[in-house]
XYZ file of C-alpha atoms in Angstrom:
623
model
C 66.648 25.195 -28.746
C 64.655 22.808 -26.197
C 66.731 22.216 -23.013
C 67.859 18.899 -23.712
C 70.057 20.309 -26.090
C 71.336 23.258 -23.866
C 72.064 21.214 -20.582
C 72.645 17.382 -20.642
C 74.170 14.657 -17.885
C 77.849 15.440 -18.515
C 77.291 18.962 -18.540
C 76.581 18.882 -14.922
C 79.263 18.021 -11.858
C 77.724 18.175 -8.099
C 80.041 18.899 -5.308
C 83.137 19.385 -6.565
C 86.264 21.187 -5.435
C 86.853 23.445 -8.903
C 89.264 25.443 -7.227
C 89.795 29.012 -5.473
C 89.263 31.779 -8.347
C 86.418 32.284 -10.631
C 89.068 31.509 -13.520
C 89.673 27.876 -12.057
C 85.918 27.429 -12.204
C 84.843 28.336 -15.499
C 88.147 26.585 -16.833
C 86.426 23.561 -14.793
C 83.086 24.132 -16.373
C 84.671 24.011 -19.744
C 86.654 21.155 -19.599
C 82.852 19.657 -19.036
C 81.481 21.347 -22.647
C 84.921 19.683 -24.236
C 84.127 16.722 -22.892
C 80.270 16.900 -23.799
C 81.439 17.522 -27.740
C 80.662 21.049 -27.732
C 83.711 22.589 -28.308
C 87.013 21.825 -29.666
C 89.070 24.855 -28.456
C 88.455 25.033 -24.243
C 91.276 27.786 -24.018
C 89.443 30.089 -26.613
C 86.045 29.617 -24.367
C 87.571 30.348 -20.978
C 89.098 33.278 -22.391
C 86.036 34.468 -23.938
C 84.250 33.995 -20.463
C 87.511 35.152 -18.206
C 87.086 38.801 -20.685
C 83.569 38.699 -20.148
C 83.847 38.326 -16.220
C 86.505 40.999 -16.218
C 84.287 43.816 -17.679
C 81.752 42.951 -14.862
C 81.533 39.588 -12.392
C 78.402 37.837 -12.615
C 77.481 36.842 -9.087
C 73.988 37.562 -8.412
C 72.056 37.072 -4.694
C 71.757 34.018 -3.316
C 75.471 32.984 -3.688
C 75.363 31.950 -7.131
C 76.651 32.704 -10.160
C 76.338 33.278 -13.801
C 79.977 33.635 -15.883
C 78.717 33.914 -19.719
C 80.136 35.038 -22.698
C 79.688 35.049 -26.729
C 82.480 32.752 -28.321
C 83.619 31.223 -31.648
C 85.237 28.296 -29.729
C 81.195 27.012 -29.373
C 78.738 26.324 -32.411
C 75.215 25.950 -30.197
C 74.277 27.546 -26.870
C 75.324 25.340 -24.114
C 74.662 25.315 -20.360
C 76.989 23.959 -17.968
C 76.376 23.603 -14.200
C 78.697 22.909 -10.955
C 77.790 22.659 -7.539
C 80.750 23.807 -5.661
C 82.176 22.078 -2.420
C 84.378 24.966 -1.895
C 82.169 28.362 -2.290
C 84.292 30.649 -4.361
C 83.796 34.711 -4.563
C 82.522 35.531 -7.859
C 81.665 39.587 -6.517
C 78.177 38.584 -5.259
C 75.974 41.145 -3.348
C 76.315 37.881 -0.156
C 78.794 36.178 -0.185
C 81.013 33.734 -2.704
C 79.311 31.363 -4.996
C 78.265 28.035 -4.755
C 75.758 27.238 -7.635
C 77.541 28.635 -11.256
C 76.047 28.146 -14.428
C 78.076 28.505 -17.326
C 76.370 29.717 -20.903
C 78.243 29.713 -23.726
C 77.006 30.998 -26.889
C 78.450 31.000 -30.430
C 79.918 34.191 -31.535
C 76.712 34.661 -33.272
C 74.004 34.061 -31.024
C 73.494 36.670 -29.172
C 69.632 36.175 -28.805
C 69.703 32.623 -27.682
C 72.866 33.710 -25.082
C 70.249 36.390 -23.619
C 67.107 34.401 -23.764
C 69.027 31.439 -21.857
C 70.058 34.066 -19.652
C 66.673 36.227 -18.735
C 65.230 32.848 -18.578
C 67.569 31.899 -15.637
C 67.725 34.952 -14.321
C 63.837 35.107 -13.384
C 63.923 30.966 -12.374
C 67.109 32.015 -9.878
C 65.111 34.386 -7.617
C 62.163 31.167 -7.324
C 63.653 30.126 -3.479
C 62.209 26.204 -4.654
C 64.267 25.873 -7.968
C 67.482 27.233 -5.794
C 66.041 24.393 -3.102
C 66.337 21.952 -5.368
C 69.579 22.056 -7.229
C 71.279 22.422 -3.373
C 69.677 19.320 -2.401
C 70.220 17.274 -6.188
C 71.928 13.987 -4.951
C 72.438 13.167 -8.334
C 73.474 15.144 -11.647
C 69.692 13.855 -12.901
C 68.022 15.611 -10.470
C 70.082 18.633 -11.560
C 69.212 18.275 -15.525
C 65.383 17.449 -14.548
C 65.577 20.444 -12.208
C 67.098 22.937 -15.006
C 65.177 21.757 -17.653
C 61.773 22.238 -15.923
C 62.604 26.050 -15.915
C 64.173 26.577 -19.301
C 61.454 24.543 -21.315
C 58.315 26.332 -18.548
C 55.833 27.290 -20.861
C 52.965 27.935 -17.757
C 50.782 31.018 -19.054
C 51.107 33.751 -16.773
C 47.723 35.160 -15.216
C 48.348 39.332 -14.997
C 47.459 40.814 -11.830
C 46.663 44.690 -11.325
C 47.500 46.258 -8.153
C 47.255 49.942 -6.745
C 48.768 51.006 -3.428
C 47.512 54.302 -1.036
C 47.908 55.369 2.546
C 46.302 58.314 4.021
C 50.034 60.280 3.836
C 51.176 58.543 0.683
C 54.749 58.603 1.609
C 55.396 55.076 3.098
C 53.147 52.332 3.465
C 52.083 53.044 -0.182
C 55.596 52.680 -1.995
C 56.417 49.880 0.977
C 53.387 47.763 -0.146
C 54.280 48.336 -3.755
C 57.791 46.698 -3.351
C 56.403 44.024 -1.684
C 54.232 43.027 -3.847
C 56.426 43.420 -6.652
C 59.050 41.342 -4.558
C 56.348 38.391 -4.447
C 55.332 38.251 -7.986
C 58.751 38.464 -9.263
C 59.429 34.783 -6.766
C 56.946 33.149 -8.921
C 56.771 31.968 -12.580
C 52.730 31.882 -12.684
C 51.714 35.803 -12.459
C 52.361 38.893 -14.320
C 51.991 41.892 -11.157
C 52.157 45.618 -12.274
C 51.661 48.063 -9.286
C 50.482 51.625 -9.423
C 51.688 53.493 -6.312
C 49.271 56.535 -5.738
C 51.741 58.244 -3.803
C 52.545 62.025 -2.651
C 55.659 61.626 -5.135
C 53.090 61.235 -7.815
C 51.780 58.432 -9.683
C 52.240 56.134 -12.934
C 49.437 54.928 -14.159
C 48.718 51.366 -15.254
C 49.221 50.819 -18.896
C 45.464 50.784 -20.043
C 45.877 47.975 -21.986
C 47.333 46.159 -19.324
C 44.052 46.652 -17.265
C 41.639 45.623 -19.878
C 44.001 42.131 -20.321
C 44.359 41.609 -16.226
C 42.966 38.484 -14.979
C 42.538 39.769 -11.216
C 43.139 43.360 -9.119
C 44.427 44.340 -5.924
C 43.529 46.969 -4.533
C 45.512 47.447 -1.020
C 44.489 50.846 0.548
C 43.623 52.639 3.236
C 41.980 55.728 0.966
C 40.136 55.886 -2.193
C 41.787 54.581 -5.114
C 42.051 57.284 -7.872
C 40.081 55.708 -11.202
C 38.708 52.843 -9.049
C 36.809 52.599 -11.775
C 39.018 50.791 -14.041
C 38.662 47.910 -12.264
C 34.862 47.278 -12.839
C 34.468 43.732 -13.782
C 37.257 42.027 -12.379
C 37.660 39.697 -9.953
C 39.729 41.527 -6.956
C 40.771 41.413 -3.684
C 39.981 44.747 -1.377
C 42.256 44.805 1.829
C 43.705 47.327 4.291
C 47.548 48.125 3.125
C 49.508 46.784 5.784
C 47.917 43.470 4.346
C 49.797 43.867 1.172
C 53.951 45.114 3.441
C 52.415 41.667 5.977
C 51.384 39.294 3.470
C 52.158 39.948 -0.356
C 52.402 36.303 -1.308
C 49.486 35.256 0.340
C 47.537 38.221 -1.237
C 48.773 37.045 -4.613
C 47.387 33.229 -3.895
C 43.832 34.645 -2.935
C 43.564 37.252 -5.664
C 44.335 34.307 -8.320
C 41.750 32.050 -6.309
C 39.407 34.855 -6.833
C 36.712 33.862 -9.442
C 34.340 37.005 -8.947
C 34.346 40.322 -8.309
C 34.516 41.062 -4.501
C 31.943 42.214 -2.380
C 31.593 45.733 -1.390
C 33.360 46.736 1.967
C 31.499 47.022 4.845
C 30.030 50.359 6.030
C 32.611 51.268 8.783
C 35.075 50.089 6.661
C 33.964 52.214 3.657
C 33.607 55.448 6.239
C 37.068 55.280 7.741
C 38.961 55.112 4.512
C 36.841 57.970 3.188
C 37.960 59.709 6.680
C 41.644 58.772 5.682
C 41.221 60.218 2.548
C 39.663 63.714 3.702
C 42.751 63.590 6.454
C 45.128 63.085 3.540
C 43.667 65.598 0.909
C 43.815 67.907 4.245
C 47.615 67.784 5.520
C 48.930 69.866 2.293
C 46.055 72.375 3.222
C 47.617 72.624 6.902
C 51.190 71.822 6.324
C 50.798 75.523 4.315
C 48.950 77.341 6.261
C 50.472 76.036 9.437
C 54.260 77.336 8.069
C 52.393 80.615 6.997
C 51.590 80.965 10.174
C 54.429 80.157 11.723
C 56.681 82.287 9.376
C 54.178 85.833 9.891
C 54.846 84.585 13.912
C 58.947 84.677 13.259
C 58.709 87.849 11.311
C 56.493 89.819 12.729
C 56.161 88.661 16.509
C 52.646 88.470 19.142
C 52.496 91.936 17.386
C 51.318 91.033 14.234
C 48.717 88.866 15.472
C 47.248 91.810 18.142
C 46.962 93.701 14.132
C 45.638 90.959 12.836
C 43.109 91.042 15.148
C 42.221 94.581 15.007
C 40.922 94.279 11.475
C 43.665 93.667 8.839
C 42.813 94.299 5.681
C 44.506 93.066 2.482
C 42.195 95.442 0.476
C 42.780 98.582 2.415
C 46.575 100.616 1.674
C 48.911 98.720 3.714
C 46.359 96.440 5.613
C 45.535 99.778 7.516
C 48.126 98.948 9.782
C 49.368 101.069 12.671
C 53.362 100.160 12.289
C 54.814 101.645 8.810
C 57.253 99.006 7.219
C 57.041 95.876 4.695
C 58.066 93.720 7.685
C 55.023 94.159 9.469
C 52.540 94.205 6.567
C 54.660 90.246 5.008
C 54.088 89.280 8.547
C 50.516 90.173 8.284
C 49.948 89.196 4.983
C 51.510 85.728 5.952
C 49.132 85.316 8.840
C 45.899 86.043 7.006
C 46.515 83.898 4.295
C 47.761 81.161 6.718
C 44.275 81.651 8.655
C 42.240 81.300 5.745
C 44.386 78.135 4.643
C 43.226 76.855 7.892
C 39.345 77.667 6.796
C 39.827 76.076 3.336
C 41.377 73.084 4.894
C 37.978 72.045 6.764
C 36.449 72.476 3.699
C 39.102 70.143 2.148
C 38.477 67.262 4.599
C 34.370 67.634 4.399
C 34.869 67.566 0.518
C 37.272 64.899 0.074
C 35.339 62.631 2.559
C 32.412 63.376 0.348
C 34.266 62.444 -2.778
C 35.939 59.598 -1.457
C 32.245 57.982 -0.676
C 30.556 59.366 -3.885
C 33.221 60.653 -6.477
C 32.535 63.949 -7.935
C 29.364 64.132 -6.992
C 30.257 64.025 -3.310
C 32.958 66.971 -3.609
C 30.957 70.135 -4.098
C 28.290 69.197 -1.426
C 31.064 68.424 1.002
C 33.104 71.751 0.767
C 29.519 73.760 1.058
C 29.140 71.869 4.256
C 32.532 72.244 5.279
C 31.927 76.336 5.203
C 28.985 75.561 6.714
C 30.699 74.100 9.661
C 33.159 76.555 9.727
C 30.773 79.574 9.869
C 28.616 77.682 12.821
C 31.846 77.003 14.668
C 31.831 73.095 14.578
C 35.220 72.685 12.892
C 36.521 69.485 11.619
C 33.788 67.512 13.819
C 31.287 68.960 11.911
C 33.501 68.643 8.686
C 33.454 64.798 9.312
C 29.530 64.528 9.605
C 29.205 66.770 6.701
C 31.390 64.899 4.575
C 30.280 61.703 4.990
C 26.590 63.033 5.365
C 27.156 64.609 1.273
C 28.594 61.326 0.269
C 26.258 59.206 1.996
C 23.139 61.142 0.062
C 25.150 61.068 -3.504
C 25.967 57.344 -3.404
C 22.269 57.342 -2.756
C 20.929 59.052 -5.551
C 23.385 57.581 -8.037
C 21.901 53.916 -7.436
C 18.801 55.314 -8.231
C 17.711 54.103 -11.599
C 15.918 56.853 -13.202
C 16.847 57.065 -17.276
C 15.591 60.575 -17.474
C 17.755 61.656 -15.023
C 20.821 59.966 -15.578
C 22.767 62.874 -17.383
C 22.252 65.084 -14.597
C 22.639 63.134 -11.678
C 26.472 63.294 -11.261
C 26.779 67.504 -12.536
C 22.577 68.784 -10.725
C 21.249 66.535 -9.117
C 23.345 65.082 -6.212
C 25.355 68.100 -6.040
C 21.962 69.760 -4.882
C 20.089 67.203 -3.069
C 23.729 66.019 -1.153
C 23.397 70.388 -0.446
C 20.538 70.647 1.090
C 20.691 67.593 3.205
C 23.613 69.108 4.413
C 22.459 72.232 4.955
C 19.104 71.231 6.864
C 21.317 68.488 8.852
C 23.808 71.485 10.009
C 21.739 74.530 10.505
C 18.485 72.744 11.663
C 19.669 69.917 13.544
C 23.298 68.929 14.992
C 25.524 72.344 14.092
C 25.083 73.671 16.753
C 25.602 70.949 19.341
C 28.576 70.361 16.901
C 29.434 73.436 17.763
C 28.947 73.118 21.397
C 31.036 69.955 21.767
C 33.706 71.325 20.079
C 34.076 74.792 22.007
C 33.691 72.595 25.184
C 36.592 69.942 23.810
C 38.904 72.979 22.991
C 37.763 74.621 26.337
C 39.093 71.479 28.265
C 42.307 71.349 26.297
C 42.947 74.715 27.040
C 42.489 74.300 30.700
C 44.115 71.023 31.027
C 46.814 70.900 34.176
C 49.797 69.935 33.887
C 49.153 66.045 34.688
C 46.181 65.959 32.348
C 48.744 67.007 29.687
C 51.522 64.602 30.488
C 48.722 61.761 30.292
C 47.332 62.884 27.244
C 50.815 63.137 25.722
C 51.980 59.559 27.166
C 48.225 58.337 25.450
C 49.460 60.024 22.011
C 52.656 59.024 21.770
C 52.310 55.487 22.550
C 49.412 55.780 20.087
C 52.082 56.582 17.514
C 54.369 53.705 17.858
C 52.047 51.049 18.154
C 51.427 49.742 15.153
C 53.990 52.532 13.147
C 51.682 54.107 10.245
C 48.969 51.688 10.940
C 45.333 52.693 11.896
C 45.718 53.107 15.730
C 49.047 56.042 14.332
C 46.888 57.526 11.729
C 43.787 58.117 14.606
C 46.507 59.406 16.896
C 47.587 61.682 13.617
C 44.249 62.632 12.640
C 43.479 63.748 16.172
C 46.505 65.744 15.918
C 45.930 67.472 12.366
C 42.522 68.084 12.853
C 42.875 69.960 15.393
C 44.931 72.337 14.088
C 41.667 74.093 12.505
C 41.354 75.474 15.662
C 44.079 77.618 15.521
C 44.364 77.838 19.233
C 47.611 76.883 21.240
C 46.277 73.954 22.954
C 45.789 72.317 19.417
C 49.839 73.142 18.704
C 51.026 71.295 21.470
C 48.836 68.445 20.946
C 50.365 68.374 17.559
C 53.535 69.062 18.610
C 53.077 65.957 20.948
C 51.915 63.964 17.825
C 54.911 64.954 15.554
C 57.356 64.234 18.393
C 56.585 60.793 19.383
C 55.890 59.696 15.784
C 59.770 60.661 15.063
C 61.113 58.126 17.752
C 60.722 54.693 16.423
C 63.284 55.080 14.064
C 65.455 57.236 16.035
C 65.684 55.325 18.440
C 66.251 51.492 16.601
C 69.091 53.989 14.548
C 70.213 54.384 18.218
C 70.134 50.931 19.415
C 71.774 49.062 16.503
C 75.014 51.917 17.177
C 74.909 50.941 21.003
C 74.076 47.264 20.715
C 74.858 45.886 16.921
C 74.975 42.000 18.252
C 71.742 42.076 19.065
C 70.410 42.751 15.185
C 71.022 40.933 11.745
C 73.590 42.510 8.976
C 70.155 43.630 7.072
C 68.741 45.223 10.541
C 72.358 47.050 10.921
C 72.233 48.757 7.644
C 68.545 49.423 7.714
C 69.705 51.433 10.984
C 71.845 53.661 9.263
C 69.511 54.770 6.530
C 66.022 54.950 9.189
C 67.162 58.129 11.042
C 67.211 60.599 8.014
C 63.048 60.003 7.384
C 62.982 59.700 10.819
C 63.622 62.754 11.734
C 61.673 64.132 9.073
C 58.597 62.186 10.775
C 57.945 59.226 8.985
C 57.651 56.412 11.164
C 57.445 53.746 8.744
C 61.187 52.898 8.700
C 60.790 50.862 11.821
C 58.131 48.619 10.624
C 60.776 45.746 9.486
C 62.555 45.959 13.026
C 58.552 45.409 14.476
C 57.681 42.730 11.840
C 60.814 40.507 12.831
C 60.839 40.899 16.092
C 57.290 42.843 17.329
C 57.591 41.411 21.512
C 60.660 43.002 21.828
C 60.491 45.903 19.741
C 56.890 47.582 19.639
C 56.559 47.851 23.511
C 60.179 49.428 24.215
C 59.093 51.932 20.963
C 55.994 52.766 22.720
C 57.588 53.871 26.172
C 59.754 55.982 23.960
C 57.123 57.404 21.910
C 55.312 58.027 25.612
C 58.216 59.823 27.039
C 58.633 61.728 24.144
C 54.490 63.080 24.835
C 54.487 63.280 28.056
C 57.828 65.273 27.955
C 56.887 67.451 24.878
C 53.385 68.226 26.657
C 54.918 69.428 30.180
C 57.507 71.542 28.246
C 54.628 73.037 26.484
C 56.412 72.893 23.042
C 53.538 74.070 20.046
C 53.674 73.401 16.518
C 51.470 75.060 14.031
C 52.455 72.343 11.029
C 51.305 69.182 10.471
C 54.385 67.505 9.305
C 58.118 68.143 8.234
C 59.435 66.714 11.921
C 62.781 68.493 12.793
C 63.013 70.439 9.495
C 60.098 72.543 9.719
C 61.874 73.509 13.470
C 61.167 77.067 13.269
C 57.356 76.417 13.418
C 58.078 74.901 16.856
C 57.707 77.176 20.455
C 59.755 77.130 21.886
C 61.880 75.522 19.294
C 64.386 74.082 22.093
C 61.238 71.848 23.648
C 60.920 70.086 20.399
C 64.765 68.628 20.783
C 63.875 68.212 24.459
C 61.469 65.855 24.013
C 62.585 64.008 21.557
C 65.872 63.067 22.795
C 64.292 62.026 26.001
C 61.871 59.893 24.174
C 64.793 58.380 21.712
C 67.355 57.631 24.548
C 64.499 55.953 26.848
C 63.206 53.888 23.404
C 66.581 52.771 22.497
C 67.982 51.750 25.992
C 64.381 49.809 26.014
C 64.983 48.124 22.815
C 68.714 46.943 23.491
C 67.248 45.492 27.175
C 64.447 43.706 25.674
C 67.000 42.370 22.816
C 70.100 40.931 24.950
C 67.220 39.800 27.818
C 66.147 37.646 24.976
C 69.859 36.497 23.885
C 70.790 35.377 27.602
C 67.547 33.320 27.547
C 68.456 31.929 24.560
C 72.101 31.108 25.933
C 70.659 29.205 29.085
C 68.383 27.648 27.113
C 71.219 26.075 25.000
């Protein structure tokens, strides 16, 4: 049925007082279908629609409202619509109701009662159709309005769009949902979103893909089955770009007529960085709580055995203390050390992929080995990596036919191996090597002020920009370093893991000591932020930064500096690489950690609420 049929002129009244309960409204509404010839029984239909709005009120965001109902009092779906001068409280998520729409069905219809409704339903959340029935000065206005959305008929262009962060916990699922938030605002796209994320990942619908009319990819490592996407026109951009700006992202992706350029070099190397740094963390988040567990069992002890030779192939590890204590705590230690190993490997390897693909894994674990044997660590790891992927991008734009089925499975895999090898042992590994004994050697003899300023320069790293690339450096310093397995590397990290818990600790903090100063959404945001908070994920404060960044981001910092600096002089060590206050048992001492980060969550929240009511009394002069 084309919407002249469903709404008409004297189905519509504009600012009128219909009363104070949703019953005294619909009755309202259907005294206008009576009038308009559509029914002969009005009591039957506000019945219908009272039962209906018992089982389940219809108010919907954006203070409207949708009563609707099947009845036999009503022989074709009609749409009724009142503009209410009085707002009255049909249940809705804010607030009571002043745009209702009545449907009314016949008994009958149920398909044209829920197509009228879906259809509505998607026009509602569109902030300009909402715009323009509030300002209607005439019931015209109102019909043209309506009808405009029920009879749209606009094809929808399908976009494709894959999230990733270096962590995959936050910015990846927080980019999907805005994204998804955009598209669904609109009437002219189609926007399906796979979230490569730690929780795992849905793929897009194949079919979907092939029949996409643009791509986004927003990332800040490799996409998984990049692939896909050959062919289409897309837009490439950092993933902040897509929690920032979704809507604008979806007006340059549909402006897009060809496929986008490549990124540029630097751009290409630091998400293939992010990606080794990401593929790494599982590698040290185990082996650091290994560690850390062998430590709690078995003491310094089991690390002085450890040392002497401990052997999981000789009976009982040839160990001098008798006991299955000692030999777990042993066992736990080894394994945690070799994690350690493996994890350098990881980050050469998946730099390497991220460049080349497959080809560019197996040449980057060989030269992650490699590093570890000459003792260059994860600084060689990083040349290594992007050294193998750098040579097996190479040979796979070569265009040789008779090579082409060995290239990705011989070829590269060899070449990218020796390149590696002759770069390493003949050239830079052991200046690698060099720079990173002397880099550890410093850390290790830092005093006490060198500490607290390299703790204030990492923690205020971590709250700047709250997940972004200046907090994943400062992270990636951190996590790295753990492959040294020495204690100055521990409290560095420790440092890291401290600081990057304070943002939302401490805006949880300041919306309990100072709630004026935040909206109702900022309010409950603050009592939800503090649970990932303290399990380290910073990203909960980004919508506190986004609305209000001059009087947020700068307080955060000083927290997230007192937090390091504090954390630092205490001396507190961590041998994980995330898990914040849960995984407290792989702090020493475990007491520093809660130390340092109360200091750094009281000094960020009293910061926040200053900067916040110095702003409201400037506001109340200036008024």
């Amino acid at each position: 049925m084309d919407s002249p049929d469903l709404i008409r002129l004297e189905l519509v009244a504009l600012d009128v007082d219909a009363g104070a309960h949703p019953r005294e409204v619909i009755a309202h509404l259907a005294g206008l279908v009576e009038s308009a010839g559509r029914t002969n029984d009005s009591a039957q239909l506000i019945a219908d629609v009272t039962a209906r709005e018992g089982k389940a009120p219809t108010g919907v965001a954006g203070r409207i409202a949708i009563p609707h109902a099947r009845s036999s009092a009503v022989s074709v779906p009609t749409l009724a619509f009142a503009r209410l001068r009085h707002p009255v409280d049909f249940s809705g998520p804010d607030g009571p109701a002043d745009l209702v729409f009545l449907i009314a069905a016949p008994a009958d219809g149920s398909k044209a009662h829920l197509s009228i409704l879906s259809t509505l339903a998607r026009a509602l959340v569109r902030e300009q159709f909402v715009e323009k029935l509030r300002a209607a000065t005439d019931p015209q206005a109102a019909v043209e309005a309506i009808a405009a959305q029920l009879n749209h008929k606009k094809k929808r262009r399908r976009i494709a769009a894959v999230t990733a962060c270096p962590t995959g916990v936050a910015h990846t699922y927080m980019a999907a949902d805005a994204l998804a938030r955009a598209a669904a605002s609109r009437d002219d796209v189609e926007l399906r979103v796979e979230a490569q994320g730690a929780t795992g990942t849905q793929p897009l619908d194949p079919d979907f893909i092939r029949g996409a009319d643009a791509v986004i990819l927003a990332h800040d490592v490799a996409v998984r089955g990049a692939e896909r996407f050959e062919g289409k026109p897309l837009v490439d951009v950092p993933v902040r770009r897509a929690i920032n700006e979704p809507a604008q992202l979806i007006d340059a992706v549909l402006n897009a007529t060809e496929t986008s350029t490549e990124p540029s070099t630097p751009a290409r190397i630091y998400r293939a960085v992010m990606t080794g740094v990401s593929f790494m963390v599982p590698f040290l988040a185990a082996s650091g709580l290994l560690l850390a567990l062998g430590t709690l069992i078995g003491g310094t002890d089991a690390w002085a055995e450890v040392a002497r030779g401990f052997s999981l192939a000789a009976p009982h590890g040839g160990l001098d203390r008798s006991g299955w204590l000692p030999y777990l705590a042993a066992v736990l230690i080894v394994t945690g050390q070799a994690g350690i190993n493996l994890a350098v490997s990881a980050l050469s390897g998946y730099i390497g992929f991220a460049l080349a693909g497959r080809a560019g894994i197996a040449p980057g674990f060989i030269g992650g080995a490699v590093s570890v044997m000459l003792g260059a660590g994860f600084l060689g790891a990083v040349v290594t990596g992007i050294v193998a992927g750098g040579v097996a991008l190479w040979i796979r734009g070569i265009n040789a036919r008779a090579l082409e089925s060995l290239k990705t499975t011989v070829v590269s895999p060899l070449v990218a191996t020796l390149a590696v090898l002759f770069l390493m042992v003949g050239v830079i590994g052991r200046p690698l090597a060099a720079l990173s004994a002397a880099v550890q050697g410093w850390l290790g003899e830092m005093g006490s002020t060198s500490a607290i300023l390299l703790g204030v320069v990492v923690g205020a790293m971590m709250c700047v920009d709250l997940g972004g690339p200046v907090n994943k450096v400062a992270y990636a310093f951190g996590a790295a370093g753990l492959t040294a397995g020495t204690q100055a590397s521990y409290v560095i990290m420790a440092a890291v893991m401290v600081s990057g818990m304070v943002p939302p600790l401490a805006l949880s903090l300041a919306t309990l000591l100072r709630a004026s100063a935040f909206t109702p959404a900022e309010r409950a945001a603050g009592r939800t932020i503090w649970l990932p908070g303290l399990a380290f994920v910073t990203e909960g404060a980004i919508p506190f930064a986004a609305a209000d960044p001059a009087r947020v981001i700068t307080p955060l910092m000083l927290g997230g500096a007192t937090a390091g600096a504090v954390s630092m002089a205490l001396g507190t060590g961590v041998s994980a690489p995330h898990g914040g206050i849960f995984v407290i048992f792989a702090f020493s001492p475990w007491w520093g950690v809660c130390v340092a980060l109360a200091s750094g969550v009281a000094v960020g929240a009293l910061a926040v609420v200053v900067a916040k009511q110095a702003a409201l009394g400037r506001r109340k002069v200036s008024t």
